[in-house]
PDB file of C-alpha atoms and ligand atoms in Angstrom:
ATOM      1  CA  MET P   1       1.841 -18.684   8.122  1.00  0.00           C
ATOM      2  CA  SER P   2       3.424 -21.953   7.726  1.00  0.00           C
ATOM      3  CA  VAL P   3       5.013 -21.930   4.285  1.00  0.00           C
ATOM      4  CA  ILE P   4       7.026 -19.180   2.697  1.00  0.00           C
ATOM      5  CA  LEU P   5       8.488 -18.509  -0.789  1.00  0.00           C
ATOM      6  CA  TYR P   6      12.107 -17.999  -0.858  1.00  0.00           C
ATOM      7  CA  ASN P   7      13.232 -17.254  -4.546  1.00  0.00           C
ATOM      8  CA  ASP P   8      11.721 -20.056  -6.432  1.00  0.00           C
ATOM      9  CA  THR P   9      11.482 -22.599  -3.399  1.00  0.00           C
ATOM     10  CA  PHE P  10       8.733 -23.218  -0.818  1.00  0.00           C
ATOM     11  CA  LEU P  11      10.114 -23.576   2.780  1.00  0.00           C
ATOM     12  CA  THR P  12       8.684 -23.534   6.345  1.00  0.00           C
ATOM     13  CA  ARG P  13       9.074 -20.380   8.162  1.00  0.00           C
ATOM     14  CA  GLU P  14      11.772 -22.005  10.299  1.00  0.00           C
ATOM     15  CA  GLN P  15      13.848 -22.830   7.339  1.00  0.00           C
ATOM     16  CA  GLY P  16      13.664 -19.278   5.799  1.00  0.00           C
ATOM     17  CA  LYS P  17      16.850 -17.479   6.823  1.00  0.00           C
ATOM     18  CA  VAL P  18      17.939 -13.785   5.691  1.00  0.00           C
ATOM     19  CA  ASP P  19      21.678 -13.633   4.979  1.00  0.00           C
ATOM     20  CA  MET P  20      23.091 -10.872   7.351  1.00  0.00           C
ATOM     21  CA  GLU P  21      24.684  -9.137   4.482  1.00  0.00           C
ATOM     22  CA  ASP P  22      21.449  -8.989   2.538  1.00  0.00           C
ATOM     23  CA  ARG P  23      21.119  -5.446   1.040  1.00  0.00           C
ATOM     24  CA  GLY P  24      17.496  -5.340   1.954  1.00  0.00           C
ATOM     25  CA  TYR P  25      18.576  -5.926   5.599  1.00  0.00           C
ATOM     26  CA  GLN P  26      21.583  -3.527   5.596  1.00  0.00           C
ATOM     27  CA  PHE P  27      20.297  -0.749   3.154  1.00  0.00           C
ATOM     28  CA  GLY P  28      16.706  -1.159   2.755  1.00  0.00           C
ATOM     29  CA  ASP P  29      17.805  -1.923  -0.869  1.00  0.00           C
ATOM     30  CA  GLY P  30      14.620  -3.490  -1.982  1.00  0.00           C
ATOM     31  CA  ILE P  31      10.970  -3.164  -2.983  1.00  0.00           C
ATOM     32  CA  TYR P  32       7.696  -4.738  -1.743  1.00  0.00           C
ATOM     33  CA  GLU P  33       4.101  -5.272  -2.343  1.00  0.00           C
ATOM     34  CA  ALA P  34       1.136  -6.120  -0.155  1.00  0.00           C
ATOM     35  CA  LEU P  35      -1.932  -7.738  -1.797  1.00  0.00           C
ATOM     36  CA  ARG P  36      -5.345  -8.656  -0.482  1.00  0.00           C
ATOM     37  CA  VAL P  37      -6.560 -12.108  -0.936  1.00  0.00           C
ATOM     38  CA  TYR P  38     -10.187 -13.176  -1.177  1.00  0.00           C
ATOM     39  CA  ASN P  39     -11.474 -16.562  -1.398  1.00  0.00           C
ATOM     40  CA  GLY P  40      -7.994 -17.754  -2.134  1.00  0.00           C
ATOM     41  CA  LYS P  41      -7.505 -15.388  -4.964  1.00  0.00           C
ATOM     42  CA  MET P  42      -5.400 -12.153  -5.251  1.00  0.00           C
ATOM     43  CA  PHE P  43      -7.372  -9.011  -5.695  1.00  0.00           C
ATOM     44  CA  LEU P  44      -6.065  -6.146  -8.342  1.00  0.00           C
ATOM     45  CA  LEU P  45      -3.155  -8.535  -9.036  1.00  0.00           C
ATOM     46  CA  ASP P  46      -2.216  -6.902 -12.575  1.00  0.00           C
ATOM     47  CA  LEU P  47      -1.992  -3.420 -10.951  1.00  0.00           C
ATOM     48  CA  HIS P  48       0.364  -4.544  -8.036  1.00  0.00           C
ATOM     49  CA  MET P  49       2.421  -6.385 -10.746  1.00  0.00           C
ATOM     50  CA  LYS P  50       2.757  -3.371 -12.884  1.00  0.00           C
ATOM     51  CA  ARG P  51       3.750  -1.236  -9.863  1.00  0.00           C
ATOM     52  CA  LEU P  52       6.219  -3.836  -8.784  1.00  0.00           C
ATOM     53  CA  ALA P  53       7.863  -3.855 -12.246  1.00  0.00           C
ATOM     54  CA  ARG P  54       7.844  -0.043 -12.161  1.00  0.00           C
ATOM     55  CA  SER P  55       9.553   0.154  -8.633  1.00  0.00           C
ATOM     56  CA  ALA P  56      12.111  -2.294  -9.900  1.00  0.00           C
ATOM     57  CA  ARG P  57      12.879  -0.240 -13.108  1.00  0.00           C
ATOM     58  CA  GLU P  58      13.044   3.066 -10.950  1.00  0.00           C
ATOM     59  CA  LEU P  59      15.903   1.306  -8.480  1.00  0.00           C
ATOM     60  CA  ARG P  60      17.403  -0.527 -11.427  1.00  0.00           C
ATOM     61  CA  LEU P  61      16.928  -3.610  -9.518  1.00  0.00           C
ATOM     62  CA  THR P  62      16.607  -6.792 -11.675  1.00  0.00           C
ATOM     63  CA  LEU P  63      13.702  -9.094 -10.765  1.00  0.00           C
ATOM     64  CA  PRO P  64      14.802 -12.708 -10.099  1.00  0.00           C
ATOM     65  CA  TYR P  65      12.064 -13.821 -12.701  1.00  0.00           C
ATOM     66  CA  ASP P  66       9.233 -12.361 -14.514  1.00  0.00           C
ATOM     67  CA  THR P  67       6.018 -11.031 -12.906  1.00  0.00           C
ATOM     68  CA  ASP P  68       4.022 -13.877 -14.460  1.00  0.00           C
ATOM     69  CA  HIS P  69       5.912 -16.552 -12.871  1.00  0.00           C
ATOM     70  CA  LEU P  70       6.053 -14.553  -9.662  1.00  0.00           C
ATOM     71  CA  ALA P  71       2.172 -14.299  -9.642  1.00  0.00           C
ATOM     72  CA  GLU P  72       2.293 -18.341 -10.164  1.00  0.00           C
ATOM     73  CA  ASN P  73       4.576 -18.641  -7.263  1.00  0.00           C
ATOM     74  CA  LEU P  74       2.409 -16.527  -4.960  1.00  0.00           C
ATOM     75  CA  ASP P  75      -0.828 -18.329  -6.077  1.00  0.00           C
ATOM     76  CA  LYS P  76       1.082 -21.645  -4.933  1.00  0.00           C
ATOM     77  CA  LEU P  77       2.000 -19.845  -1.735  1.00  0.00           C
ATOM     78  CA  ILE P  78      -1.666 -19.298  -0.933  1.00  0.00           C
ATOM     79  CA  LYS P  79      -2.665 -22.622  -1.793  1.00  0.00           C
ATOM     80  CA  GLU P  80       0.215 -24.222   0.231  1.00  0.00           C
ATOM     81  CA  ASN P  81      -0.942 -22.113   3.176  1.00  0.00           C
ATOM     82  CA  LYS P  82      -4.628 -22.994   2.561  1.00  0.00           C
ATOM     83  CA  MET P  83      -5.395 -19.392   2.888  1.00  0.00           C
ATOM     84  CA  GLU P  84      -8.826 -17.979   2.001  1.00  0.00           C
ATOM     85  CA  ASN P  85      -8.884 -14.190   3.027  1.00  0.00           C
ATOM     86  CA  GLY P  86      -6.020 -12.134   4.265  1.00  0.00           C
ATOM     87  CA  TYR P  87      -2.985 -10.754   2.891  1.00  0.00           C
ATOM     88  CA  VAL P  88       0.200 -11.650   0.830  1.00  0.00           C
ATOM     89  CA  TYR P  89       3.350  -9.568   1.605  1.00  0.00           C
ATOM     90  CA  PHE P  90       6.428 -10.222  -0.322  1.00  0.00           C
ATOM     91  CA  GLN P  91       9.625  -8.327  -1.023  1.00  0.00           C
ATOM     92  CA  ILE P  92      12.537  -8.333  -3.596  1.00  0.00           C
ATOM     93  CA  THR P  93      16.123  -7.171  -2.526  1.00  0.00           C
ATOM     94  CA  ARG P  94      19.276  -6.527  -4.428  1.00  0.00           C
ATOM     95  CA  GLY P  95      20.511  -9.894  -2.852  1.00  0.00           C
ATOM     96  CA  ALA P  96      23.504 -10.601  -0.299  1.00  0.00           C
ATOM     97  CA  ILE P  97      27.160  -9.331  -0.995  1.00  0.00           C
ATOM     98  CA  ALA P  98      29.801  -7.849   1.188  1.00  0.00           C
ATOM     99  CA  ARG P  99      28.604  -4.251   2.201  1.00  0.00           C
ATOM    100  CA  LYS P 100      29.446  -1.521  -0.164  1.00  0.00           C
ATOM    101  CA  HIS P 101      27.028   1.193  -1.022  1.00  0.00           C
ATOM    102  CA  ARG P 102      27.467   0.855  -4.861  1.00  0.00           C
ATOM    103  CA  PHE P 103      25.458  -1.851  -6.738  1.00  0.00           C
ATOM    104  CA  PRO P 104      27.300  -5.046  -6.911  1.00  0.00           C
ATOM    105  CA  GLU P 105      29.552  -5.178 -10.228  1.00  0.00           C
ATOM    106  CA  LYS P 106      28.150  -8.557 -11.351  1.00  0.00           C
ATOM    107  CA  PRO P 107      24.477  -8.964 -11.542  1.00  0.00           C
ATOM    108  CA  ILE P 108      23.255 -11.142  -8.572  1.00  0.00           C
ATOM    109  CA  SER P 109      20.124 -12.786  -8.071  1.00  0.00           C
ATOM    110  CA  CYS P 110      17.689 -11.172  -5.894  1.00  0.00           C
ATOM    111  CA  VAL P 111      16.188 -12.683  -2.646  1.00  0.00           C
ATOM    112  CA  LEU P 112      12.435 -13.015  -2.695  1.00  0.00           C
ATOM    113  CA  THR P 113      10.614 -13.746   0.327  1.00  0.00           C
ATOM    114  CA  GLY P 114       6.705 -14.057   0.876  1.00  0.00           C
ATOM    115  CA  SER P 115       4.710 -13.966   3.790  1.00  0.00           C
ATOM    116  CA  VAL P 116       0.769 -14.536   4.039  1.00  0.00           C
ATOM    117  CA  GLU P 117      -1.379 -13.618   7.005  1.00  0.00           C
ATOM    118  CA  GLU P 118      -4.915 -14.859   7.585  1.00  0.00           C
ATOM    119  CA  THR P 119      -7.592 -12.365   8.213  1.00  0.00           C
ATOM    120  CA  SER P 120     -11.260 -12.121   8.314  1.00  0.00           C
ATOM    121  CA  GLN P 121     -12.619 -10.622   5.278  1.00  0.00           C
ATOM    122  CA  ASP P 122     -13.306  -7.091   6.750  1.00  0.00           C
ATOM    123  CA  GLU P 123     -11.210  -7.141   9.891  1.00  0.00           C
ATOM    124  CA  ASP P 124      -9.538  -4.012   9.053  1.00  0.00           C
ATOM    125  CA  LEU P 125     -12.487  -2.003   7.986  1.00  0.00           C
ATOM    126  CA  HIS P 126     -13.802   0.984  10.072  1.00  0.00           C
ATOM    127  CA  ALA P 127     -16.943   2.097   8.395  1.00  0.00           C
ATOM    128  CA  GLU P 128     -17.571   4.363  11.317  1.00  0.00           C
ATOM    129  CA  GLY P 129     -14.479   6.330  10.621  1.00  0.00           C
ATOM    130  CA  ILE P 130     -11.207   6.921  12.240  1.00  0.00           C
ATOM    131  CA  LYS P 131      -9.061   9.673  13.918  1.00  0.00           C
ATOM    132  CA  ALA P 132      -6.010  11.030  12.233  1.00  0.00           C
ATOM    133  CA  SER P 133      -3.243  13.196  13.339  1.00  0.00           C
ATOM    134  CA  LEU P 134      -1.262  15.831  11.194  1.00  0.00           C
ATOM    135  CA  VAL P 135       2.447  14.993  10.996  1.00  0.00           C
ATOM    136  CA  ASP P 136       5.337  16.488   9.187  1.00  0.00           C
ATOM    137  CA  ASP P 137       6.282  14.574   6.134  1.00  0.00           C
ATOM    138  CA  ILE P 138      10.059  14.129   6.505  1.00  0.00           C
ATOM    139  CA  ARG P 139      10.477  11.434   3.833  1.00  0.00           C
ATOM    140  CA  TRP P 140      12.700  11.466   0.803  1.00  0.00           C
ATOM    141  CA  LEU P 141      11.606  12.812  -2.623  1.00  0.00           C
ATOM    142  CA  ARG P 142      11.003   9.477  -4.363  1.00  0.00           C
ATOM    143  CA  CYS P 143       7.675   8.360  -2.425  1.00  0.00           C
ATOM    144  CA  ASP P 144       6.435   7.012  -5.489  1.00  0.00           C
ATOM    145  CA  ILE P 145       8.716   4.003  -5.290  1.00  0.00           C
ATOM    146  CA  LYS P 146       7.380   1.099  -2.921  1.00  0.00           C
ATOM    147  CA  THR P 147      10.832   0.626  -1.359  1.00  0.00           C
ATOM    148  CA  LEU P 148      11.582  -1.154   1.872  1.00  0.00           C
ATOM    149  CA  ASN P 149      12.827   2.138   3.404  1.00  0.00           C
ATOM    150  CA  LEU P 150       9.856   3.137   5.385  1.00  0.00           C
ATOM    151  CA  LEU P 151      11.393   4.855   8.358  1.00  0.00           C
ATOM    152  CA  GLY P 152       9.655   8.122   7.831  1.00  0.00           C
ATOM    153  CA  ASN P 153       6.460   6.351   7.619  1.00  0.00           C
ATOM    154  CA  VAL P 154       7.165   4.236  10.811  1.00  0.00           C
ATOM    155  CA  LEU P 155       8.145   7.419  12.824  1.00  0.00           C
ATOM    156  CA  ALA P 156       5.006   9.392  11.635  1.00  0.00           C
ATOM    157  CA  ASN P 157       2.696   6.395  12.341  1.00  0.00           C
ATOM    158  CA  GLN P 158       4.092   6.141  15.974  1.00  0.00           C
ATOM    159  CA  ASP P 159       3.800   9.851  16.500  1.00  0.00           C
ATOM    160  CA  ALA P 160       0.087   9.678  15.512  1.00  0.00           C
ATOM    161  CA  PHE P 161      -0.382   6.597  17.649  1.00  0.00           C
ATOM    162  CA  GLU P 162       1.224   8.362  20.792  1.00  0.00           C
ATOM    163  CA  LYS P 163      -1.200  11.280  20.077  1.00  0.00           C
ATOM    164  CA  GLY P 164      -4.158   8.760  20.235  1.00  0.00           C
ATOM    165  CA  ALA P 165      -4.696   8.685  16.500  1.00  0.00           C
ATOM    166  CA  ASP P 166      -5.211   5.721  14.218  1.00  0.00           C
ATOM    167  CA  GLU P 167      -3.097   7.087  11.273  1.00  0.00           C
ATOM    168  CA  ALA P 168      -0.662  10.083  10.403  1.00  0.00           C
ATOM    169  CA  ILE P 169      -1.893  12.497   7.739  1.00  0.00           C
ATOM    170  CA  LEU P 170       1.430  13.768   6.214  1.00  0.00           C
ATOM    171  CA  HIS P 171       2.257  17.332   4.969  1.00  0.00           C
ATOM    172  CA  ARG P 172       5.042  19.183   3.340  1.00  0.00           C
ATOM    173  CA  ASP P 173       5.091  22.854   4.530  1.00  0.00           C
ATOM    174  CA  GLY P 174       1.070  22.715   4.807  1.00  0.00           C
ATOM    175  CA  VAL P 175       0.497  20.687   1.556  1.00  0.00           C
ATOM    176  CA  VAL P 176      -1.064  17.339   2.271  1.00  0.00           C
ATOM    177  CA  THR P 177       0.552  14.542   0.638  1.00  0.00           C
ATOM    178  CA  GLU P 178      -0.627  11.023   2.017  1.00  0.00           C
ATOM    179  CA  GLY P 179      -1.014   8.931   5.000  1.00  0.00           C
ATOM    180  CA  SER P 180       1.762   7.102   6.652  1.00  0.00           C
ATOM    181  CA  THR P 181       0.231   3.822   5.214  1.00  0.00           C
ATOM    182  CA  CYS P 182      -2.320   5.124   2.783  1.00  0.00           C
ATOM    183  CA  ASN P 183      -3.584   7.687   0.532  1.00  0.00           C
ATOM    184  CA  VAL P 184      -5.679  10.620   1.515  1.00  0.00           C
ATOM    185  CA  PHE P 185      -8.784  12.110  -0.157  1.00  0.00           C
ATOM    186  CA  ILE P 186     -11.044  15.105   0.638  1.00  0.00           C
ATOM    187  CA  VAL P 187     -14.445  16.013  -0.586  1.00  0.00           C
ATOM    188  CA  LYS P 188     -15.350  19.690  -1.165  1.00  0.00           C
ATOM    189  CA  ASP P 189     -18.569  21.006  -2.661  1.00  0.00           C
ATOM    190  CA  GLY P 190     -19.213  17.416  -4.263  1.00  0.00           C
ATOM    191  CA  THR P 191     -15.735  17.240  -5.705  1.00  0.00           C
ATOM    192  CA  LEU P 192     -13.277  14.587  -4.775  1.00  0.00           C
ATOM    193  CA  ILE P 193      -9.722  16.036  -4.480  1.00  0.00           C
ATOM    194  CA  THR P 194      -6.535  13.945  -4.093  1.00  0.00           C
ATOM    195  CA  HIS P 195      -2.769  14.735  -4.411  1.00  0.00           C
ATOM    196  CA  PRO P 196      -1.542  14.047  -7.839  1.00  0.00           C
ATOM    197  CA  ALA P 197       0.418  10.843  -8.361  1.00  0.00           C
ATOM    198  CA  ASN P 198       3.892  12.248  -8.515  1.00  0.00           C
ATOM    199  CA  HIS P 199       7.027  11.778  -6.434  1.00  0.00           C
ATOM    200  CA  PHE P 200       5.699  12.897  -3.391  1.00  0.00           C
ATOM    201  CA  ILE P 201       3.116  10.058  -2.900  1.00  0.00           C
ATOM    202  CA  LEU P 202       2.854   6.331  -3.492  1.00  0.00           C
ATOM    203  CA  ASN P 203       0.470   5.803  -6.189  1.00  0.00           C
ATOM    204  CA  GLY P 204      -1.830   3.405  -4.288  1.00  0.00           C
ATOM    205  CA  ILE P 205      -3.680   0.544  -6.059  1.00  0.00           C
ATOM    206  CA  THR P 206      -6.591   1.368  -3.916  1.00  0.00           C
ATOM    207  CA  ARG P 207      -6.215   5.185  -4.958  1.00  0.00           C
ATOM    208  CA  ILE P 208      -6.228   4.152  -8.617  1.00  0.00           C
ATOM    209  CA  PHE P 209      -9.352   1.847  -8.094  1.00  0.00           C
ATOM    210  CA  VAL P 210     -11.396   4.613  -6.140  1.00  0.00           C
ATOM    211  CA  LEU P 211     -10.752   7.247  -9.019  1.00  0.00           C
ATOM    212  CA  GLU P 212     -12.081   4.698 -11.427  1.00  0.00           C
ATOM    213  CA  LEU P 213     -15.182   4.172  -9.058  1.00  0.00           C
ATOM    214  CA  ALA P 214     -15.778   7.795  -8.752  1.00  0.00           C
ATOM    215  CA  ASN P 215     -15.658   8.148 -12.421  1.00  0.00           C
ATOM    216  CA  ARG P 216     -17.959   5.285 -12.868  1.00  0.00           C
ATOM    217  CA  LEU P 217     -20.389   6.990 -10.208  1.00  0.00           C
ATOM    218  CA  GLY P 218     -20.191  10.230 -12.028  1.00  0.00           C
ATOM    219  CA  ILE P 219     -18.351  12.080  -9.000  1.00  0.00           C
ATOM    220  CA  PRO P 220     -16.050  15.043 -10.253  1.00  0.00           C
ATOM    221  CA  VAL P 221     -12.467  14.521  -9.446  1.00  0.00           C
ATOM    222  CA  GLU P 222      -9.452  16.928  -9.064  1.00  0.00           C
ATOM    223  CA  GLU P 223      -5.987  15.602  -8.802  1.00  0.00           C
ATOM    224  CA  ARG P 224      -4.253  18.434  -7.309  1.00  0.00           C
ATOM    225  CA  THR P 225      -2.384  19.672  -4.220  1.00  0.00           C
ATOM    226  CA  TYR P 226      -4.346  20.894  -1.196  1.00  0.00           C
ATOM    227  CA  THR P 227      -3.509  22.321   2.060  1.00  0.00           C
ATOM    228  CA  THR P 228      -3.886  21.319   5.660  1.00  0.00           C
ATOM    229  CA  GLU P 229      -6.187  24.285   5.770  1.00  0.00           C
ATOM    230  CA  GLU P 230      -8.365  22.825   3.067  1.00  0.00           C
ATOM    231  CA  LEU P 231      -8.171  19.423   4.852  1.00  0.00           C
ATOM    232  CA  LEU P 232      -9.443  20.773   7.921  1.00  0.00           C
ATOM    233  CA  ASN P 233     -12.303  22.727   6.034  1.00  0.00           C
ATOM    234  CA  ALA P 234     -13.267  19.696   3.946  1.00  0.00           C
ATOM    235  CA  ASP P 235     -16.895  18.325   3.960  1.00  0.00           C
ATOM    236  CA  GLU P 236     -15.483  14.764   4.053  1.00  0.00           C
ATOM    237  CA  ALA P 237     -11.969  13.094   4.278  1.00  0.00           C
ATOM    238  CA  PHE P 238     -11.126   9.609   3.792  1.00  0.00           C
ATOM    239  CA  ILE P 239      -8.062   7.289   3.365  1.00  0.00           C
ATOM    240  CA  THR P 240      -7.467   4.186   1.041  1.00  0.00           C
ATOM    241  CA  SER P 241      -5.031   1.328   1.238  1.00  0.00           C
ATOM    242  CA  THR P 242      -5.163  -2.359   0.362  1.00  0.00           C
ATOM    243  CA  GLY P 243      -5.904  -3.049   4.051  1.00  0.00           C
ATOM    244  CA  VAL P 244      -8.685  -0.297   4.926  1.00  0.00           C
ATOM    245  CA  ARG P 245     -10.285  -0.101   1.266  1.00  0.00           C
ATOM    246  CA  VAL P 246     -12.109   3.382   1.862  1.00  0.00           C
ATOM    247  CA  THR P 247     -12.079   4.570   5.464  1.00  0.00           C
ATOM    248  CA  PRO P 248     -13.604   7.727   6.616  1.00  0.00           C
ATOM    249  CA  VAL P 249     -11.537  10.225   8.673  1.00  0.00           C
ATOM    250  CA  VAL P 250     -14.034  11.791  11.084  1.00  0.00           C
ATOM    251  CA  GLN P 251     -11.382  13.498  13.248  1.00  0.00           C
ATOM    252  CA  ILE P 252      -8.057  15.198  12.715  1.00  0.00           C
ATOM    253  CA  ASP P 253      -6.235  15.996  16.123  1.00  0.00           C
ATOM    254  CA  ASP P 254      -8.866  18.037  18.016  1.00  0.00           C
ATOM    255  CA  HIS P 255     -10.894  19.011  15.035  1.00  0.00           C
ATOM    256  CA  LEU P 256     -14.171  17.181  13.767  1.00  0.00           C
ATOM    257  CA  VAL P 257     -14.382  16.958  10.071  1.00  0.00           C
ATOM    258  CA  ARG P 258     -17.631  18.559   9.443  1.00  0.00           C
ATOM    259  CA  ASP P 259     -20.066  16.877  11.946  1.00  0.00           C
ATOM    260  CA  GLY P 260     -17.707  13.984  12.849  1.00  0.00           C
ATOM    261  CA  LYS P 261     -19.572  11.435  10.898  1.00  0.00           C
ATOM    262  CA  PRO P 262     -18.736   9.512   7.660  1.00  0.00           C
ATOM    263  CA  GLY P 263     -19.649  11.585   4.744  1.00  0.00           C
ATOM    264  CA  GLN P 264     -22.215  10.534   1.744  1.00  0.00           C
ATOM    265  CA  ILE P 265     -19.577  10.427  -1.193  1.00  0.00           C
ATOM    266  CA  THR P 266     -17.292   8.534   1.141  1.00  0.00           C
ATOM    267  CA  THR P 267     -20.068   6.124   1.939  1.00  0.00           C
ATOM    268  CA  ARG P 268     -21.032   5.813  -1.708  1.00  0.00           C
ATOM    269  CA  LEU P 269     -17.524   4.797  -2.730  1.00  0.00           C
ATOM    270  CA  LEU P 270     -16.998   2.497   0.141  1.00  0.00           C
ATOM    271  CA  ASP P 271     -20.405   0.655  -0.946  1.00  0.00           C
ATOM    272  CA  ALA P 272     -19.249   0.574  -4.624  1.00  0.00           C
ATOM    273  CA  PHE P 273     -15.846  -0.741  -3.404  1.00  0.00           C
ATOM    274  CA  ASN P 274     -17.347  -3.432  -1.260  1.00  0.00           C
ATOM    275  CA  GLN P 275     -19.837  -4.426  -4.172  1.00  0.00           C
ATOM    276  CA  ASP P 276     -16.845  -4.905  -6.515  1.00  0.00           C
ATOM    277  CA  VAL P 277     -15.033  -7.053  -3.934  1.00  0.00           C
ATOM    278  CA  ASP P 278     -18.289  -9.242  -3.383  1.00  0.00           C
ATOM    279  CA  GLN P 279     -18.428  -9.526  -7.177  1.00  0.00           C
ATOM    280  CA  PHE P 280     -14.782 -10.643  -7.391  1.00  0.00           C
ATOM    281  CA  ILE P 281     -15.487 -13.074  -4.814  1.00  0.00           C
ATOM    282  CA  THR P 282     -18.536 -14.507  -6.673  1.00  0.00           C
ATOM    283  CA  GLU P 283     -16.542 -14.618  -9.884  1.00  0.00           C
ATOM    284  CA  THR P 284     -13.760 -16.605  -8.210  1.00  0.00           C
ATOM    285  CA  LEU P 285     -16.448 -19.245  -7.021  1.00  0.00           C
ATOM    286  CA  VAL P 286     -17.024 -20.362 -10.391  1.00  0.00           C
TER     287      VAL P 286
HETATM  288  N1  LIG N   1       0.732   0.490   2.572  1.00  0.00           N
HETATM  289  N2  LIG N   1       0.729   5.299   0.531  1.00  0.00           N
HETATM  290  C1  LIG N   1       1.742   4.701   1.451  1.00  0.00           C
HETATM  291  C2  LIG N   1       2.763   5.443   1.942  1.00  0.00           C
HETATM  292  C3  LIG N   1       1.510   3.267   1.713  1.00  0.00           C
HETATM  293  O1  LIG N   1       2.380   2.610   2.513  1.00  0.00           O
HETATM  294  C4  LIG N   1       0.387   2.500   1.008  1.00  0.00           C
HETATM  295  C5  LIG N   1       0.257   1.088   1.313  1.00  0.00           C
HETATM  296  C6  LIG N   1      -0.402   3.117   0.372  1.00  0.00           C
HETATM  297  C7  LIG N   1      -1.714   2.664  -0.337  1.00  0.00           C
HETATM  298  O2  LIG N   1      -1.396   1.660  -1.359  1.00  0.00           O
HETATM  299  P1  LIG N   1      -2.308   0.484  -1.886  1.00  0.00           P
HETATM  300  O3  LIG N   1      -3.575   1.230  -2.062  1.00  0.00           O
HETATM  301  O4  LIG N   1      -1.409  -0.002  -2.943  1.00  0.00           O
HETATM  302  O5  LIG N   1      -2.226  -0.491  -0.758  1.00  0.00           O
HETATM  303  C8  LIG N   1      -0.241   4.712   0.002  1.00  0.00           C
HETATM  304  C9  LIG N   1       0.911  -0.928   2.487  1.00  0.00           C
HETATM  305  C10 LIG N   1      -0.454  -1.510   2.571  1.00  0.00           C
HETATM  306  C11 LIG N   1       1.638  -1.344   3.551  1.00  0.00           C
HETATM  307  O6  LIG N   1       2.829  -0.796   3.599  1.00  0.00           O
HETATM  308  O7  LIG N   1       1.634  -2.223   4.275  1.00  0.00           O
END
């Protein structure tokens, strides 16, 4: 990454400095989004912007400018960096002011930073499946807001890593919520099951997209809570996120998910997802 976005200005990475009293730095008082870029264009942009606006509303955080202007700036950022495939990460904080817990009295403009990372088109995909580990969900009760506060996620992810797993699947008292960086789905008797979009999970853009694909493919869906026992007895399990799209979970701690191979419905959804990405790329070529 050579160029970054800071409020409305493009700077080199070296020029971009965060004030030590920025509330994002001191309190994690801010929000973020991470988008996938294919062929120089942002994928599922409108859904990401809608979620950003919702996160801002929920935290009563005023965006420095509207999401259309933000999208234009991110587009310029991608061009400035000559990026073709990869990610754009950006965050918006409540700005820099002398440290006090309560909101600043006078509205102050928010700080916006952007970063981009070039990756190959399918670098993060693991079609053969990953290993997950069950970890206690110790996070707060507003996991639906995409805030910068990710300590509960960070600790869970590290815990899973130290147990030799690729991802942590979180549960509250035996009810599976989501992954440390993703949403979690299971398949039982042909039905797709995932935690409802409420305060206990982040409503992933990929989750929304996969539910739409399931609808299109005629796969029955239940958005309901399910237990760790149901997870361990599932016919199939998979995770979804901007980075990993649809990735099969073939092992959970020492337990194989069915025969330890990616399931049929998971594979159908992954294929449909990949086709849509290919179509998106084709459309952006014209
Ligand atoms: N993580 N749940 C959590 C806790 C997440 O952090 C994420 C995404 C998701 C999936 O959301 P989406 O499909 O919109 O990517 C679910 C991002 C990629 C991150 O923090 O880097």
